[in-house]
C-alpha cells in the first residue's frame, strides 16, 4: 500500500506515510505502530478512534515530534506541510510547535500549570512566540477566551487552573492552542472525563471553531460517538494498525470492519451495549495475520491468521479485512426492550428522607472571611431502593451524588434528615461506629481503582484480607475463597499472584468489585465505577455488575453522570442537580415522558452525541446552590418565569412511585417530552 | 490570613510552655537533689542545705516554674554555675556566634542546592544528573567529624592556609573571616547533598507532569520551560525541608563546633549538660524550641505563597 495522496485541491497538512514507531525498553524494542498511513488536508477534521493502548496518542505525539527519549520513528515518514519531520532540527521543530501545530490534551487540569494564572499561560503564546507586547497579548487572550464562549474573559485571566471547572479548563486549553491560528490542531481525548453536558458543549465549540479557523484537526478518542460530531473523516485504529477509514457519514451508515462494528455495539444508548470480549494484543505479542482475529466473531483460521492483511480501498473507504466480501451487511442494533421485573419489591433496604448537608467553602486563597460561603451539597434529598434492585443516581459533577453515597456508606456524616439501612437510622453513625452486620452489608466501589488498590499488595493478598476482615473466613480456606471471588468477576485465578500495576484498568476495577463482594454485601455502592475506563471495557464492567446484582439478589446503588449508561441497568433512577432530586421513579417511567426538563437535557446531550447532532448545552453546575427556587432555572429551556427563580418547585406525582420537581404542570411536561422524542426519532431515521 | 497567623502564634506559645515545663520538670523534679547537682559531689551537707534554702528548692515545683517563667519575661534567665555568670550574658553571645555560622552556611546552601538540584532534576538520568547525584550522596554520607578532620588536615596542617581552630579570638594572627571558612565548609558539605537530593527529586517529578509537556509543545525554549513552568512547582515540596535546615544549622552543629573549638550555642548546650548547669540548659532548650517552631511557621507561610492551591485553615 502506498501513501494516500491528499484530497484533490487541498494540500495535506499532515501525512503519515507508512510510519512505524517503536519504544525502546530495557530488554528490546516494542513496536507500537507497525506501519500507519493517513493524510489530513488543509482545514479537514479527521477522527482517530481506538481503545487505549491502540497507539493513538503515540501517533499524536509523533505528529508533534515529541516521542520522548524512548520512542522513535523506525521507518516511514511523517510530513508536516510537506516537510519531513525527521529532518528537522530541535530549533526548527520548536518553531513549529505552538505556532503551526498545537495540541489539546486529555486531562485539562494536569495540562495547565497549577501555579500560573490562566491569563499568564494564554499570553505566553503571543508574548514568547509571536513577540507581542503585554497589552496586545492580553487583547488577544481576551478575544480568544470570548471565542471559546466565556461570558467574562477578564475574570478568567486572573484565575488559577484549580479555580476553573473541568469544562472551563478544557476551553482555556483549547483557547491556548488556537492563540496562534495553527495549521494543525491535535485534540487527544479532549472530552474524556468531562460531564456529559459539558462534553456536548466542548464538542459543539470545537465544531463551531472549525468553521472560523481553517486549522486542520486530528481528533483522537476512544469513543466513536464523540468523534462523529466533529470529524469529516474517521480512521479506526486497532493495535497500532489502521483497520478502517472512511468519510464519517459512510462509516456511520455502514461500518465494514468487524472491529468498527464491535465499537458501534459498545455505544451506550443504542442498544444494551455489548462488550468486546478479550483484550487488545500487547505490542510485544501481536498475532500473525489480523491483529483483531483473536477477538473477532468472523475470524477464520487460515486466511485471517497467516499473512499480514493489506488495506483494501474502495471509493473513499479503506478497510483491512480479508473476509470483507463475505461479511453480512450491517444493521444498526435496535434498542433492546427493558426487562420488566416480575414482582415489585416491597422491602426498602435503603430509605433516604429529606437529607440535607452543607459544606463551607472558602474564598480561593484565604480560607475565611468574606469569600467563604455555604454550599448546599444535599438539599432535602428523598429517595429509596427496594431489596435486590438497582437504583441509579445520575447527575453532573457537583450534583451531590457522591456526597449522598458517602453518607450512605458512613464515610461522611449527614447534617439533617434520615438515612435508613434495613430500617436502622444510620446518618449519624460513621462507618466505624456501625454495627458489624451493617458495616459488612454496605460496600463501595470507587471510580478510580488505582486509588483503591495498594500498589504493593498482590491481588490475592488484598482479596484475602477483605475476606478475613469482612467475612471472617478462616486462614486455610482463604486460597479457595480468593479463587471463588476471582471466578465471580471473571478473572483468571492466576491473577491472585499479580500486583495492581500488572493489570489493565478494567481488570483493576474487577478486583475492586471482587473485594467489595468479599463480605457478601446487601448493598453495593458503585460510585462512577466505569467513567475512568474505555468504552469497550465500560460495557463489560456494567454488565458484570448487573449480573452480579441479579445473581446475588443484592441491591446496587449505581452512581453515574451518564444517563444512557444506566438505562438498561437501573430499576429505579434518581436524577440529581445541585443537591436536589429533580426526578425520581422507576427507570422505564423516567426514560419516557413526562420528563423533568433537566432529564430531557441529559437525554438530548446523549442522543445528540450518538448521532452527531448537537443540542446546545450551557455551562455545567458550579458554585453555591440557592436556598429557594429551582436550581436548574437558569439553564432550563422551558423556564416559566420568575416563579422558577423564586419558589421551590412542587414535587409532582407523575406515577405511583414517580416524582418530578418542577413548576411546569405534568401535562405540559408530557407534551414537551413527546415532541422532543419525535424529533429524536426523526434524527435517528435520517442520519 | 490573620486568623491563620494568630492561630500559629498561639500554637508557638503553647508549644514553648509545654516544652519548657517538661524540661523544667525533668531537671528539677528528677531524682537527685538540685542543690547537689549544682554544687557537685564534694559539697558538704551543710552547704547543700544552705543552697536549698537560698534557692527555695523545698517549695512546690509549680511555684518554682512560675517564678522561673516570670524571670524569663523580665530577662532574668537564672545563674549559670558553669560559667559563673548570669545565663543572659552567655546565651545571647553564643547564639550570635552560631547564628553567624548558620547565616553564612544557609546563604550558601539554599542557592547552591536549588541550582544543583534543578540542574540535576531537569533531565533525569542525564550525565549531569548522575554526577550531581553521586557527588551529593558522597558528601552527605561523610560524617562531619570525618570531613572536619580531613579538611583541617589539608588546609590547616598541610597547606597552612587556614587556622585549625576557630575560637573567634584574634590571636595567632588569623582573621575572624579565615576562622569561619572551615566550619562553614564542613556544614555546607554535609548538609548540601541532602537538600540537593530533595530539590532534584521534586524537580524530576515536576518535569514528568503533563503541564511541562504542554509548555514544551507550546514551543517554549528549554530555559523558559525550566524557569517559567518547572521551577516554582519544583520548589513547593522541598521548601519545608530547606527551612528545617535552619534548625539543624543552629542547634545541630555540636560536632562542628567541638572540632573547631568554636564558641557556639551547640557546644554551650553540650557543656551545660555535662556540667549539669540547669539554668543554662533550661534557657537553651526554650531558645531551640522557639527557633524550631518559628521556622515552621515561616515554612507554612512560604508554602502558601508558592502554592496557590493551598487553603489555610
CSV table of N, CA and C in Angstrom, one decimal, chain A residues 187-321:
chain,number,residue,atom,x,y,z
A,187,UNK,N,-6.3,17.1,18.9
A,187,UNK,CA,-7.1,17.0,20.2
A,187,UNK,C,-7.0,15.6,20.6
A,188,UNK,N,-6.4,15.4,21.8
A,188,UNK,CA,-6.2,14.0,22.3
A,188,UNK,C,-7.2,13.7,23.4
A,189,UNK,N,-8.3,13.1,23.1
A,189,UNK,CA,-9.3,12.8,24.1
A,189,UNK,C,-9.8,14.0,24.9
A,190,UNK,N,-10.1,15.1,24.1
A,190,UNK,CA,-10.3,16.4,24.9
A,190,UNK,C,-11.5,16.4,25.8
A,191,UNK,N,-12.5,15.4,25.6
A,191,UNK,CA,-13.7,15.5,26.4
A,191,UNK,C,-13.8,14.3,27.4
A,192,UNK,N,-12.8,13.4,27.4
A,192,UNK,CA,-12.8,12.3,28.3
A,192,UNK,C,-12.7,12.8,29.7
A,193,UNK,N,-13.6,12.3,30.6
A,193,UNK,CA,-13.6,12.7,32.0
A,193,UNK,C,-14.4,13.9,32.3
A,194,UNK,N,-15.0,14.5,31.2
A,194,UNK,CA,-15.9,15.6,31.5
A,194,UNK,C,-17.3,15.1,31.6
A,195,UNK,N,-18.2,15.9,32.2
A,195,UNK,CA,-19.6,15.6,32.3
A,195,UNK,C,-20.2,15.6,30.9
A,196,UNK,N,-21.4,14.8,30.8
A,196,UNK,CA,-22.0,14.7,29.5
A,196,UNK,C,-22.4,16.0,28.9
A,197,UNK,N,-23.0,16.9,29.7
A,197,UNK,CA,-23.4,18.2,29.1
A,197,UNK,C,-22.2,19.0,28.8
A,198,UNK,N,-21.2,19.0,29.6
A,198,UNK,CA,-20.0,19.8,29.4
A,198,UNK,C,-19.3,19.2,28.1
A,199,UNK,N,-19.3,17.9,28.0
A,199,UNK,CA,-18.7,17.3,26.8
A,199,UNK,C,-19.4,17.8,25.6
A,200,UNK,N,-20.7,17.8,25.6
A,200,UNK,CA,-21.5,18.2,24.5
A,200,UNK,C,-21.2,19.7,24.1
A,201,UNK,N,-21.0,20.5,25.2
A,201,UNK,CA,-20.7,21.9,24.9
A,201,UNK,C,-19.3,22.1,24.3
A,202,UNK,N,-18.3,21.3,24.8
A,202,UNK,CA,-17.0,21.4,24.3
A,202,UNK,C,-16.9,20.9,22.8
A,203,UNK,N,-17.7,19.8,22.6
A,203,UNK,CA,-17.7,19.3,21.2
A,203,UNK,C,-18.3,20.3,20.2
A,204,UNK,N,-19.4,21.0,20.7
A,204,UNK,CA,-20.1,22.0,19.9
A,204,UNK,C,-19.1,23.1,19.6
A,205,UNK,N,-18.4,23.5,20.6
A,205,UNK,CA,-17.4,24.6,20.5
A,205,UNK,C,-16.4,24.2,19.4
A,206,UNK,N,-15.8,23.0,19.5
A,206,UNK,CA,-14.8,22.6,18.6
A,206,UNK,C,-15.4,22.6,17.1
A,207,UNK,N,-16.7,22.1,17.0
A,207,UNK,CA,-17.3,22.1,15.7
A,207,UNK,C,-17.5,23.5,15.2
A,208,UNK,N,-17.8,24.5,16.1
A,208,UNK,CA,-18.0,25.8,15.7
A,208,UNK,C,-16.7,26.5,15.3
A,209,UNK,N,-15.7,26.2,16.1
A,209,UNK,CA,-14.4,26.9,15.9
A,209,UNK,C,-13.8,26.5,14.5
A,210,UNK,N,-14.1,25.2,14.1
A,210,UNK,CA,-13.6,24.7,12.9
A,210,UNK,C,-13.9,25.6,11.7
A,211,UNK,N,-15.1,26.2,11.8
A,211,UNK,CA,-15.6,27.0,10.7
A,211,UNK,C,-15.0,28.4,10.7
A,212,UNK,N,-14.5,28.9,11.8
A,212,UNK,CA,-14.0,30.2,11.9
A,212,UNK,C,-12.5,30.2,11.7
A,213,UNK,N,-11.8,29.1,12.0
A,213,UNK,CA,-10.4,29.0,11.8
A,213,UNK,C,-10.2,27.9,10.8
A,214,UNK,N,-9.2,28.0,9.9
A,214,UNK,CA,-9.1,26.9,8.9
A,214,UNK,C,-8.0,25.9,9.4
A,215,UNK,N,-7.9,25.7,10.7
A,215,UNK,CA,-7.0,24.7,11.1
A,215,UNK,C,-7.5,23.3,10.8
A,216,UNK,N,-6.6,22.4,10.4
A,216,UNK,CA,-6.9,21.0,10.2
A,216,UNK,C,-7.0,20.4,11.6
A,217,UNK,N,-7.8,19.4,11.8
A,217,UNK,CA,-8.0,18.8,13.1
A,217,UNK,C,-7.7,17.3,13.1
A,218,UNK,N,-6.9,16.9,14.0
A,218,UNK,CA,-6.8,15.4,14.2
A,218,UNK,C,-7.5,15.2,15.6
A,219,UNK,N,-8.6,14.6,15.6
A,219,UNK,CA,-9.4,14.4,16.8
A,219,UNK,C,-9.3,12.9,17.3
A,220,UNK,N,-8.7,12.8,18.4
A,220,UNK,CA,-8.5,11.4,18.9
A,220,UNK,C,-9.4,11.1,20.1
A,221,UNK,N,-10.0,9.9,20.0
A,221,UNK,CA,-10.9,9.5,21.1
A,221,UNK,C,-11.1,8.0,21.1
A,222,UNK,N,-11.5,7.5,22.2
A,222,UNK,CA,-11.9,6.0,22.2
A,222,UNK,C,-13.3,5.9,21.9
A,223,UNK,N,-14.0,7.0,21.7
A,223,UNK,CA,-15.5,7.0,21.6
A,223,UNK,C,-15.9,7.4,20.2
A,224,UNK,N,-16.5,6.5,19.5
A,224,UNK,CA,-16.9,6.8,18.1
A,224,UNK,C,-18.0,7.9,18.1
A,225,UNK,N,-18.9,7.9,19.1
A,225,UNK,CA,-19.9,8.9,19.1
A,225,UNK,C,-19.3,10.3,19.2
A,226,UNK,N,-18.3,10.4,20.0
A,226,UNK,CA,-17.7,11.7,20.2
A,226,UNK,C,-17.0,12.2,18.9
A,227,UNK,N,-16.3,11.3,18.3
A,227,UNK,CA,-15.5,11.6,17.1
A,227,UNK,C,-16.5,12.1,16.0
A,228,UNK,N,-17.6,11.4,16.0
A,228,UNK,CA,-18.5,11.6,14.9
A,228,UNK,C,-19.0,13.1,14.8
A,229,UNK,N,-19.0,13.8,16.0
A,229,UNK,CA,-19.6,15.1,16.0
A,229,UNK,C,-18.7,16.1,15.4
A,230,UNK,N,-17.4,15.9,15.2
A,230,UNK,CA,-16.6,16.9,14.7
A,230,UNK,C,-15.8,16.5,13.5
A,231,UNK,N,-15.9,15.2,13.0
A,231,UNK,CA,-15.0,14.8,12.0
A,231,UNK,C,-15.6,14.7,10.6
A,232,UNK,N,-14.8,15.0,9.6
A,232,UNK,CA,-15.2,14.8,8.2
A,232,UNK,C,-14.9,13.3,7.9
A,233,UNK,N,-13.8,12.8,8.4
A,233,UNK,CA,-13.4,11.5,8.1
A,233,UNK,C,-13.0,10.8,9.4
A,234,UNK,N,-13.2,9.5,9.4
A,234,UNK,CA,-12.8,8.8,10.6
A,234,UNK,C,-11.9,7.6,10.3
A,235,UNK,N,-10.9,7.5,11.1
A,235,UNK,CA,-9.9,6.4,10.9
A,235,UNK,C,-10.0,5.6,12.2
A,236,UNK,N,-10.2,4.3,12.1
A,236,UNK,CA,-10.2,3.4,13.2
A,236,UNK,C,-8.9,2.6,13.4
A,237,UNK,N,-8.4,2.7,14.6
A,237,UNK,CA,-7.1,2.2,14.9
A,237,UNK,C,-7.2,1.0,15.8
A,238,UNK,N,-6.6,-0.1,15.4
A,238,UNK,CA,-6.6,-1.3,16.3
A,238,UNK,C,-5.1,-1.8,16.4
A,239,UNK,N,-4.6,-1.9,17.6
A,239,UNK,CA,-3.3,-2.4,17.9
A,239,UNK,C,-2.3,-1.7,17.0
A,240,UNK,N,-2.4,-0.4,16.8
A,240,UNK,CA,-1.5,0.4,16.0
A,240,UNK,C,-1.7,0.4,14.5
A,241,UNK,N,-2.7,-0.4,14.1
A,241,UNK,CA,-2.9,-0.5,12.7
A,241,UNK,C,-4.2,0.2,12.3
A,242,UNK,N,-4.2,0.8,11.1
A,242,UNK,CA,-5.5,1.4,10.6
A,242,UNK,C,-6.3,0.2,10.1
A,243,UNK,N,-7.5,0.0,10.7
A,243,UNK,CA,-8.3,-1.1,10.2
A,243,UNK,C,-9.5,-0.6,9.3
A,244,UNK,N,-9.9,0.6,9.5
A,244,UNK,CA,-10.9,1.1,8.6
A,244,UNK,C,-10.8,2.7,8.5
A,245,UNK,N,-11.0,3.2,7.3
A,245,UNK,CA,-11.0,4.6,7.2
A,245,UNK,C,-12.1,5.0,6.2
A,246,UNK,N,-12.9,6.0,6.6
A,246,UNK,CA,-14.0,6.3,5.6
A,246,UNK,C,-14.5,7.7,6.0
A,247,UNK,N,-15.2,8.4,5.1
A,247,UNK,CA,-15.9,9.6,5.4
A,247,UNK,C,-16.9,9.3,6.6
A,248,UNK,N,-17.0,10.3,7.5
A,248,UNK,CA,-17.8,10.0,8.7
A,248,UNK,C,-19.2,9.5,8.4
A,249,UNK,N,-19.9,10.1,7.4
A,249,UNK,CA,-21.2,9.7,7.1
A,249,UNK,C,-21.3,8.2,6.7
A,250,UNK,N,-20.4,7.9,5.7
A,250,UNK,CA,-20.3,6.5,5.2
A,250,UNK,C,-20.0,5.5,6.3
A,251,UNK,N,-19.1,5.9,7.2
A,251,UNK,CA,-18.8,4.9,8.3
A,251,UNK,C,-20.0,4.7,9.2
A,252,UNK,N,-20.7,5.8,9.5
A,252,UNK,CA,-21.8,5.6,10.4
A,252,UNK,C,-23.0,4.9,9.8
A,253,UNK,N,-23.1,5.0,8.5
A,253,UNK,CA,-24.2,4.4,7.8
A,253,UNK,C,-23.9,2.9,7.7
A,254,UNK,N,-22.7,2.5,7.4
A,254,UNK,CA,-22.4,1.1,7.3
A,254,UNK,C,-20.9,0.8,7.6
A,255,UNK,N,-20.6,0.6,8.9
A,255,UNK,CA,-19.3,0.2,9.3
A,255,UNK,C,-19.0,-1.1,8.7
A,256,UNK,N,-17.7,-1.3,8.2
A,256,UNK,CA,-17.4,-2.5,7.5
A,256,UNK,C,-16.6,-3.5,8.3
A,257,UNK,N,-15.5,-3.0,8.9
A,257,UNK,CA,-14.6,-3.9,9.6
A,257,UNK,C,-15.3,-4.4,10.9
A,258,UNK,N,-15.1,-5.7,11.2
A,258,UNK,CA,-15.7,-6.3,12.4
A,258,UNK,C,-15.4,-5.5,13.6
A,259,UNK,N,-14.2,-4.9,13.7
A,259,UNK,CA,-13.8,-4.2,14.9
A,259,UNK,C,-14.6,-2.9,15.0
A,260,UNK,N,-14.8,-2.2,13.9
A,260,UNK,CA,-15.6,-1.0,13.9
A,260,UNK,C,-17.0,-1.3,14.3
A,261,UNK,N,-17.5,-2.4,13.8
A,261,UNK,CA,-18.9,-2.8,14.1
A,261,UNK,C,-19.0,-3.1,15.6
A,262,UNK,N,-18.0,-3.7,16.2
A,262,UNK,CA,-17.9,-4.0,17.6
A,262,UNK,C,-17.9,-2.7,18.4
A,263,UNK,N,-17.2,-1.7,17.9
A,263,UNK,CA,-17.2,-0.4,18.6
A,263,UNK,C,-18.5,0.2,18.6
A,264,UNK,N,-19.2,0.1,17.5
A,264,UNK,CA,-20.6,0.6,17.4
A,264,UNK,C,-21.5,0.0,18.5
A,265,UNK,N,-21.3,-1.3,18.7
A,265,UNK,CA,-22.1,-2.0,19.7
A,265,UNK,C,-21.8,-1.6,21.1
A,266,UNK,N,-20.7,-1.0,21.3
A,266,UNK,CA,-20.3,-0.5,22.6
A,266,UNK,C,-20.9,0.8,23.0
A,267,UNK,N,-21.5,1.5,22.0
A,267,UNK,CA,-22.0,2.9,22.2
A,267,UNK,C,-23.2,2.7,23.2
A,268,UNK,N,-23.2,3.5,24.3
A,268,UNK,CA,-24.4,3.4,25.1
A,268,UNK,C,-25.5,4.1,24.5
A,269,UNK,N,-26.7,3.7,24.8
A,269,UNK,CA,-27.9,4.4,24.3
A,269,UNK,C,-28.5,3.8,23.1
A,270,UNK,N,-27.7,3.1,22.3
A,270,UNK,CA,-28.2,2.5,21.1
A,270,UNK,C,-28.8,1.1,21.3
A,271,UNK,N,-28.1,0.4,22.2
A,271,UNK,CA,-28.6,-1.0,22.5
A,271,UNK,C,-28.1,-1.3,23.9
A,272,UNK,N,-28.6,-2.4,24.4
A,272,UNK,CA,-27.9,-2.9,25.6
A,272,UNK,C,-26.5,-3.2,25.2
A,273,UNK,N,-25.6,-2.4,25.7
A,273,UNK,CA,-24.3,-2.4,25.0
A,273,UNK,C,-23.5,-3.7,25.2
A,274,UNK,N,-22.9,-4.1,24.1
A,274,UNK,CA,-22.2,-5.3,24.2
A,274,UNK,C,-20.7,-5.0,24.4
A,275,UNK,N,-20.0,-5.8,25.1
A,275,UNK,CA,-18.6,-5.6,25.3
A,275,UNK,C,-17.8,-6.3,24.2
A,276,UNK,N,-16.6,-5.9,23.9
A,276,UNK,CA,-15.8,-6.7,23.1
A,276,UNK,C,-15.0,-7.6,24.0
A,277,UNK,N,-15.2,-8.9,23.8
A,277,UNK,CA,-14.5,-9.9,24.7
A,277,UNK,C,-13.0,-9.8,24.4
A,278,UNK,N,-12.3,-10.1,25.5
A,278,UNK,CA,-10.8,-10.1,25.4
A,278,UNK,C,-10.2,-8.8,25.4
A,279,UNK,N,-8.9,-8.8,25.3
A,279,UNK,CA,-8.1,-7.5,25.3
A,279,UNK,C,-7.3,-7.4,24.0
A,280,UNK,N,-7.0,-6.1,23.7
A,280,UNK,CA,-6.1,-5.9,22.5
A,280,UNK,C,-4.8,-6.6,22.8
A,281,UNK,N,-4.1,-7.0,21.7
A,281,UNK,CA,-2.8,-7.6,22.0
A,281,UNK,C,-1.8,-6.6,22.5
A,282,UNK,N,-0.9,-7.0,23.4
A,282,UNK,CA,0.2,-6.1,23.8
A,282,UNK,C,1.2,-6.0,22.7
A,283,UNK,N,1.8,-4.8,22.6
A,283,UNK,CA,2.7,-4.6,21.4
A,283,UNK,C,3.7,-5.7,21.1
A,284,UNK,N,4.2,-6.3,22.2
A,284,UNK,CA,5.2,-7.4,22.0
A,284,UNK,C,4.6,-8.7,21.5
A,285,UNK,N,3.2,-8.8,21.6
A,285,UNK,CA,2.6,-10.2,21.3
A,285,UNK,C,1.6,-10.0,20.2
A,286,UNK,N,1.9,-9.3,19.2
A,286,UNK,CA,1.0,-9.2,18.1
A,286,UNK,C,0.8,-10.5,17.4
A,287,UNK,N,-0.4,-10.9,17.2
A,287,UNK,CA,-0.6,-12.2,16.5
A,287,UNK,C,-0.3,-12.2,15.0
A,288,UNK,N,0.0,-13.3,14.4
A,288,UNK,CA,0.2,-13.4,13.0
A,288,UNK,C,-1.1,-13.0,12.3
A,289,UNK,N,-1.0,-12.4,11.1
A,289,UNK,CA,-2.2,-12.1,10.3
A,289,UNK,C,-2.9,-10.9,10.9
A,290,UNK,N,-4.2,-11.0,11.0
A,290,UNK,CA,-5.0,-9.9,11.5
A,290,UNK,C,-4.9,-9.8,13.0
A,291,UNK,N,-4.6,-8.6,13.5
A,291,UNK,CA,-4.4,-8.4,15.0
A,291,UNK,C,-5.7,-8.6,15.7
A,292,UNK,N,-6.8,-8.3,15.1
A,292,UNK,CA,-8.1,-8.4,15.7
A,292,UNK,C,-8.7,-9.8,15.7
A,293,UNK,N,-8.1,-10.7,14.9
A,293,UNK,CA,-8.6,-12.1,14.8
A,293,UNK,C,-9.0,-12.8,16.1
A,294,UNK,N,-8.1,-12.7,17.1
A,294,UNK,CA,-8.5,-13.5,18.4
A,294,UNK,C,-9.8,-13.0,19.0
A,295,UNK,N,-10.2,-11.8,18.7
A,295,UNK,CA,-11.4,-11.2,19.4
A,295,UNK,C,-12.6,-11.1,18.4
A,296,UNK,N,-12.3,-11.6,17.2
A,296,UNK,CA,-13.3,-11.3,16.1
A,296,UNK,C,-14.2,-12.5,15.9
A,297,UNK,N,-15.5,-12.2,15.9
A,297,UNK,CA,-16.5,-13.2,15.7
A,297,UNK,C,-16.5,-13.9,14.3
A,298,UNK,N,-16.0,-13.1,13.3
A,298,UNK,CA,-16.0,-13.6,12.0
A,298,UNK,C,-14.6,-14.2,11.6
A,299,UNK,N,-13.7,-14.2,12.5
A,299,UNK,CA,-12.4,-14.7,12.1
A,299,UNK,C,-12.4,-16.1,11.7
A,300,UNK,N,-11.5,-16.4,10.7
A,300,UNK,CA,-11.5,-17.8,10.2
A,300,UNK,C,-10.0,-18.2,10.2
A,301,UNK,N,-9.7,-19.3,10.9
A,301,UNK,CA,-8.3,-19.7,11.0
A,301,UNK,C,-7.8,-19.9,9.5
A,302,UNK,N,-6.6,-19.5,9.2
A,302,UNK,CA,-6.1,-19.6,7.8
A,302,UNK,C,-6.0,-18.3,7.2
A,303,UNK,N,-7.1,-17.8,6.5
A,303,UNK,CA,-6.9,-16.5,5.9
A,303,UNK,C,-6.7,-15.4,6.8
A,304,UNK,N,-7.3,-15.5,8.0
A,304,UNK,CA,-7.2,-14.4,9.0
A,304,UNK,C,-5.9,-14.4,9.8
A,305,UNK,N,-5.3,-15.6,9.9
A,305,UNK,CA,-4.2,-15.8,10.9
A,305,UNK,C,-2.9,-16.1,10.3
A,306,UNK,N,-2.7,-16.0,9.0
A,306,UNK,CA,-1.4,-16.4,8.4
A,306,UNK,C,-0.6,-15.2,8.0
A,307,UNK,N,-1.1,-14.4,7.0
A,307,UNK,CA,-0.3,-13.4,6.5
A,307,UNK,C,-0.8,-12.0,6.9
A,308,UNK,N,0.1,-11.0,6.9
A,308,UNK,CA,-0.4,-9.7,7.1
A,308,UNK,C,-1.5,-9.3,6.2
A,309,UNK,N,-2.5,-8.6,6.7
A,309,UNK,CA,-3.7,-8.2,5.9
A,309,UNK,C,-3.4,-6.8,5.3
A,310,UNK,N,-3.7,-6.7,4.0
A,310,UNK,CA,-3.5,-5.4,3.4
A,310,UNK,C,-4.8,-4.6,3.5
A,311,UNK,N,-4.6,-3.3,3.4
A,311,UNK,CA,-5.8,-2.4,3.4
A,311,UNK,C,-6.3,-2.4,2.0
A,312,UNK,N,-7.7,-2.6,1.9
A,312,UNK,CA,-8.3,-2.5,0.5
A,312,UNK,C,-9.0,-1.2,0.4
A,313,UNK,N,-8.9,-0.6,-0.7
A,313,UNK,CA,-9.6,0.7,-0.9
A,313,UNK,C,-10.7,0.5,-1.8
A,314,UNK,N,-11.9,1.1,-1.5
A,314,UNK,CA,-13.0,1.2,-2.4
A,314,UNK,C,-13.6,2.5,-2.2
A,315,UNK,N,-13.5,3.3,-3.3
A,315,UNK,CA,-14.0,4.7,-3.2
A,315,UNK,C,-13.2,5.4,-2.2
A,316,UNK,N,-13.8,6.1,-1.3
A,316,UNK,CA,-13.0,6.9,-0.3
A,316,UNK,C,-12.8,6.1,1.0
A,317,UNK,N,-13.1,4.8,0.9
A,317,UNK,CA,-13.0,4.0,2.1
A,317,UNK,C,-11.9,3.0,2.0
A,318,UNK,N,-11.2,2.8,3.1
A,318,UNK,CA,-10.2,1.7,3.2
A,318,UNK,C,-10.5,0.8,4.3
A,319,UNK,N,-10.4,-0.5,4.1
A,319,UNK,CA,-10.7,-1.5,5.1
A,319,UNK,C,-9.6,-2.6,5.1
A,320,UNK,N,-9.2,-3.0,6.3
A,320,UNK,CA,-8.2,-4.0,6.4
A,320,UNK,C,-8.9,-5.3,7.0
A,321,UNK,N,-9.5,-6.0,6.0
A,321,UNK,CA,-10.1,-7.3,6.4
A,321,UNK,C,-10.2,-8.2,5.2
